[in-house]
Amino acid sequence: PSGVDEKQLKELHIQFTIVKAQQKEALFEKIVDVLNRDKIEFKIVEHKPVYTSEEAAQARGTQLKQGAKALVCKTDKGFVQAVISAAKELDAERLKRILQTKSVVLASADEVKEIAGVSVGAVPPFGNLFGISVYVDSSVTANEEIAFNAGLHTKSIVMGRRDMVRL
């Protein structure tokens, strides 16, 4: 017996949802552990599953602009994370100029899962946890409190902007 890779599982239409759910919960717990270790004040908001920024803001009871949209981007130099206000769209041209790279595109759903271990819409704004550089737009830091999905579509974290940027 040996391990089976993801490609073989896809070929046979087999999925380990229990293991994946545990991995997602592990990411949430890792974020909570980091916040507690650094003595950062935050609150956890449990809500129905959300898949858009608008749904998340409504479920959390926050303004759309307070949401931190964490986007995994693919460049010709590798992957990076762009964190922007949930009320904004990614300006890929601007990010390309900042990074001094030839191309910037959103990572595919499969690439996001491979890098972050979670699905699109549940990626927390801490790309450093996945070994990628993080770029935070000023639209995020214009808010005193920032809210984001923390590895799960059913749990969000609300915390102060200074602490989020520091992490």
Tab-separated table of C-alpha atoms in Angstrom:
chain	number	residue	atom	x	y	z
A	1	PRO	CA	0.000	0.000	0.000
A	2	SER	CA	1.101	3.526	-0.732
A	3	GLY	CA	-0.372	7.010	-0.795
A	4	VAL	CA	-2.653	8.023	-3.633
A	5	ASP	CA	-2.132	11.387	-5.288
A	6	GLU	CA	-4.894	13.865	-6.131
A	7	LYS	CA	-4.731	13.076	-9.873
A	8	GLN	CA	-5.445	9.381	-9.262
A	9	LEU	CA	-8.362	10.235	-6.991
A	10	LYS	CA	-9.854	12.540	-9.645
A	11	GLU	CA	-9.537	9.813	-12.282
A	12	LEU	CA	-11.581	7.471	-10.087
A	13	HIS	CA	-14.001	10.221	-8.958
A	14	ILE	CA	-13.023	9.712	-5.314
A	15	GLN	CA	-12.903	12.569	-2.854
A	16	PHE	CA	-11.876	12.599	0.808
A	17	THR	CA	-14.233	15.264	2.117
A	18	ILE	CA	-13.696	14.386	5.779
A	19	VAL	CA	-9.942	14.886	5.516
A	20	LYS	CA	-10.386	18.128	3.579
A	21	ALA	CA	-12.878	19.444	6.133
A	22	GLN	CA	-10.371	18.671	8.892
A	23	GLN	CA	-7.622	20.494	6.965
A	24	LYS	CA	-9.839	23.572	6.591
A	25	GLU	CA	-10.709	23.508	10.283
A	26	ALA	CA	-6.990	23.114	11.027
A	27	LEU	CA	-6.253	26.325	9.087
A	28	PHE	CA	-8.936	28.162	11.059
A	29	GLU	CA	-7.450	26.874	14.314
A	30	LYS	CA	-3.944	27.847	13.174
A	31	ILE	CA	-5.131	31.419	12.542
A	32	VAL	CA	-6.829	31.552	15.950
A	33	ASP	CA	-3.659	30.198	17.594
A	34	VAL	CA	-1.520	32.886	15.901
A	35	LEU	CA	-3.930	35.626	16.987
A	36	ASN	CA	-4.012	34.340	20.565
A	37	ARG	CA	-0.226	33.880	20.686
A	38	ASP	CA	0.284	37.494	19.601
A	39	LYS	CA	-2.387	38.659	22.091
A	40	ILE	CA	-4.510	40.171	19.336
A	41	GLU	CA	-8.105	41.082	20.065
A	42	PHE	CA	-10.555	39.518	17.612
A	43	LYS	CA	-13.987	38.010	17.453
A	44	ILE	CA	-15.195	34.917	15.681
A	45	VAL	CA	-18.449	35.180	13.773
A	46	GLU	CA	-20.150	31.888	12.915
A	47	HIS	CA	-22.694	32.128	10.107
A	48	LYS	CA	-24.411	30.253	7.317
A	49	PRO	CA	-22.122	29.288	4.431
A	50	VAL	CA	-21.233	32.331	2.313
A	51	TYR	CA	-19.559	32.429	-1.075
A	52	THR	CA	-19.553	36.100	-2.073
A	53	SER	CA	-18.331	39.242	-0.367
A	54	GLU	CA	-21.884	40.580	-0.266
A	55	GLU	CA	-23.217	37.424	1.421
A	56	ALA	CA	-20.353	37.507	3.915
A	57	ALA	CA	-20.931	41.152	4.879
A	58	GLN	CA	-24.638	40.496	5.405
A	59	ALA	CA	-24.036	37.339	7.460
A	60	ARG	CA	-21.417	39.081	9.620
A	61	GLY	CA	-23.416	42.262	10.052
A	62	THR	CA	-20.543	44.370	8.692
A	63	GLN	CA	-20.254	46.844	5.859
A	64	LEU	CA	-19.053	45.462	2.541
A	65	LYS	CA	-16.000	47.759	2.572
A	66	GLN	CA	-14.856	46.196	5.885
A	67	GLY	CA	-14.359	42.828	4.235
A	68	ALA	CA	-10.858	41.803	3.248
A	69	LYS	CA	-10.949	40.004	-0.088
A	70	ALA	CA	-7.883	37.740	-0.145
A	71	LEU	CA	-6.981	36.894	-3.733
A	72	VAL	CA	-4.280	34.459	-4.789
A	73	CYS	CA	-2.671	35.774	-7.966
A	74	LYS	CA	-0.352	34.112	-10.420
A	75	THR	CA	2.491	36.153	-11.882
A	76	ASP	CA	5.350	35.238	-14.165
A	77	LYS	CA	7.497	35.322	-10.976
A	78	GLY	CA	5.234	33.010	-8.942
A	79	PHE	CA	2.190	33.350	-6.704
A	80	VAL	CA	1.332	36.311	-4.473
A	81	GLN	CA	-1.671	37.340	-2.441
A	82	ALA	CA	-3.476	40.620	-3.002
A	83	VAL	CA	-5.747	41.757	-0.178
A	84	ILE	CA	-8.307	44.368	-1.187
A	85	SER	CA	-11.540	45.750	0.207
A	86	ALA	CA	-14.486	43.471	-0.516
A	87	ALA	CA	-16.155	46.495	-2.103
A	88	LYS	CA	-13.413	46.711	-4.770
A	89	GLU	CA	-12.233	44.719	-7.765
A	90	LEU	CA	-8.608	43.761	-8.308
A	91	ASP	CA	-6.681	46.244	-10.454
A	92	ALA	CA	-4.368	43.718	-12.084
A	93	GLU	CA	-2.543	46.383	-14.105
A	94	ARG	CA	-1.707	48.350	-10.955
A	95	LEU	CA	-0.523	45.208	-9.164
A	96	LYS	CA	1.574	44.292	-12.186
A	97	ARG	CA	3.312	47.691	-12.026
A	98	ILE	CA	3.885	47.398	-8.258
A	99	LEU	CA	5.334	43.912	-8.608
A	100	GLN	CA	7.291	44.858	-11.727
A	101	THR	CA	6.081	41.724	-13.432
A	102	LYS	CA	4.849	40.952	-16.941
A	103	SER	CA	1.552	39.349	-15.966
A	104	VAL	CA	-0.920	39.109	-13.099
A	105	VAL	CA	-3.978	36.844	-13.264
A	106	LEU	CA	-6.172	35.326	-10.599
A	107	ALA	CA	-5.100	31.807	-9.689
A	108	SER	CA	-7.476	29.041	-10.759
A	109	ALA	CA	-9.675	27.335	-8.179
A	110	ASP	CA	-7.377	24.293	-8.286
A	111	GLU	CA	-4.273	26.455	-7.799
A	112	VAL	CA	-5.900	28.239	-4.837
A	113	LYS	CA	-6.745	24.891	-3.268
A	114	GLU	CA	-3.225	23.620	-3.824
A	115	ILE	CA	-1.573	26.733	-2.366
A	116	ALA	CA	-3.956	27.656	0.455
A	117	GLY	CA	-5.622	24.313	1.140
A	118	VAL	CA	-9.060	25.952	0.992
A	119	SER	CA	-11.520	26.944	-1.696
A	120	VAL	CA	-11.942	30.332	-3.325
A	121	GLY	CA	-13.886	32.623	-0.998
A	122	ALA	CA	-12.476	31.084	2.170
A	123	VAL	CA	-8.845	32.186	1.766
A	124	PRO	CA	-7.692	34.256	4.756
A	125	PRO	CA	-5.590	37.386	4.136
A	126	PHE	CA	-2.454	35.750	5.533
A	127	GLY	CA	-0.612	34.441	2.482
A	128	ASN	CA	2.477	34.237	4.650
A	129	LEU	CA	0.853	31.118	6.172
A	130	PHE	CA	1.115	29.544	2.707
A	131	GLY	CA	4.590	30.832	1.917
A	132	ILE	CA	3.548	33.561	-0.526
A	133	SER	CA	4.073	37.324	-0.337
A	134	VAL	CA	1.113	39.474	0.696
A	135	TYR	CA	0.235	42.911	-0.692
A	136	VAL	CA	-2.463	44.814	1.218
A	137	ASP	CA	-4.281	47.618	-0.589
A	138	SER	CA	-4.929	50.870	1.265
A	139	SER	CA	-8.669	50.295	0.718
A	140	VAL	CA	-8.453	47.601	3.405
A	141	THR	CA	-6.579	49.688	5.936
A	142	ALA	CA	-9.063	52.563	5.610
A	143	ASN	CA	-11.313	50.633	8.037
A	144	GLU	CA	-10.811	50.417	11.792
A	145	GLU	CA	-12.097	46.820	11.807
A	146	ILE	CA	-11.536	44.235	9.101
A	147	ALA	CA	-13.555	41.057	8.561
A	148	PHE	CA	-12.583	37.984	6.559
A	149	ASN	CA	-13.395	34.324	6.062
A	150	ALA	CA	-10.824	32.346	7.978
A	151	GLY	CA	-10.369	29.182	5.953
A	152	LEU	CA	-14.050	28.275	6.160
A	153	HIS	CA	-17.174	29.566	4.460
A	154	THR	CA	-18.961	29.402	7.832
A	155	LYS	CA	-16.558	31.230	10.157
A	156	SER	CA	-15.197	34.742	9.922
A	157	ILE	CA	-12.826	36.757	12.029
A	158	VAL	CA	-13.238	40.449	12.774
A	159	MET	CA	-10.149	42.269	14.033
A	160	GLY	CA	-8.423	45.630	14.062
A	161	ARG	CA	-6.711	46.844	10.894
A	162	ARG	CA	-3.345	47.507	12.540
A	163	ASP	CA	-3.124	43.971	13.836
A	164	MET	CA	-4.144	42.477	10.493
A	165	VAL	CA	-1.514	44.466	8.607
A	166	ARG	CA	1.137	43.626	11.208
A	167	LEU	CA	0.450	39.917	10.813
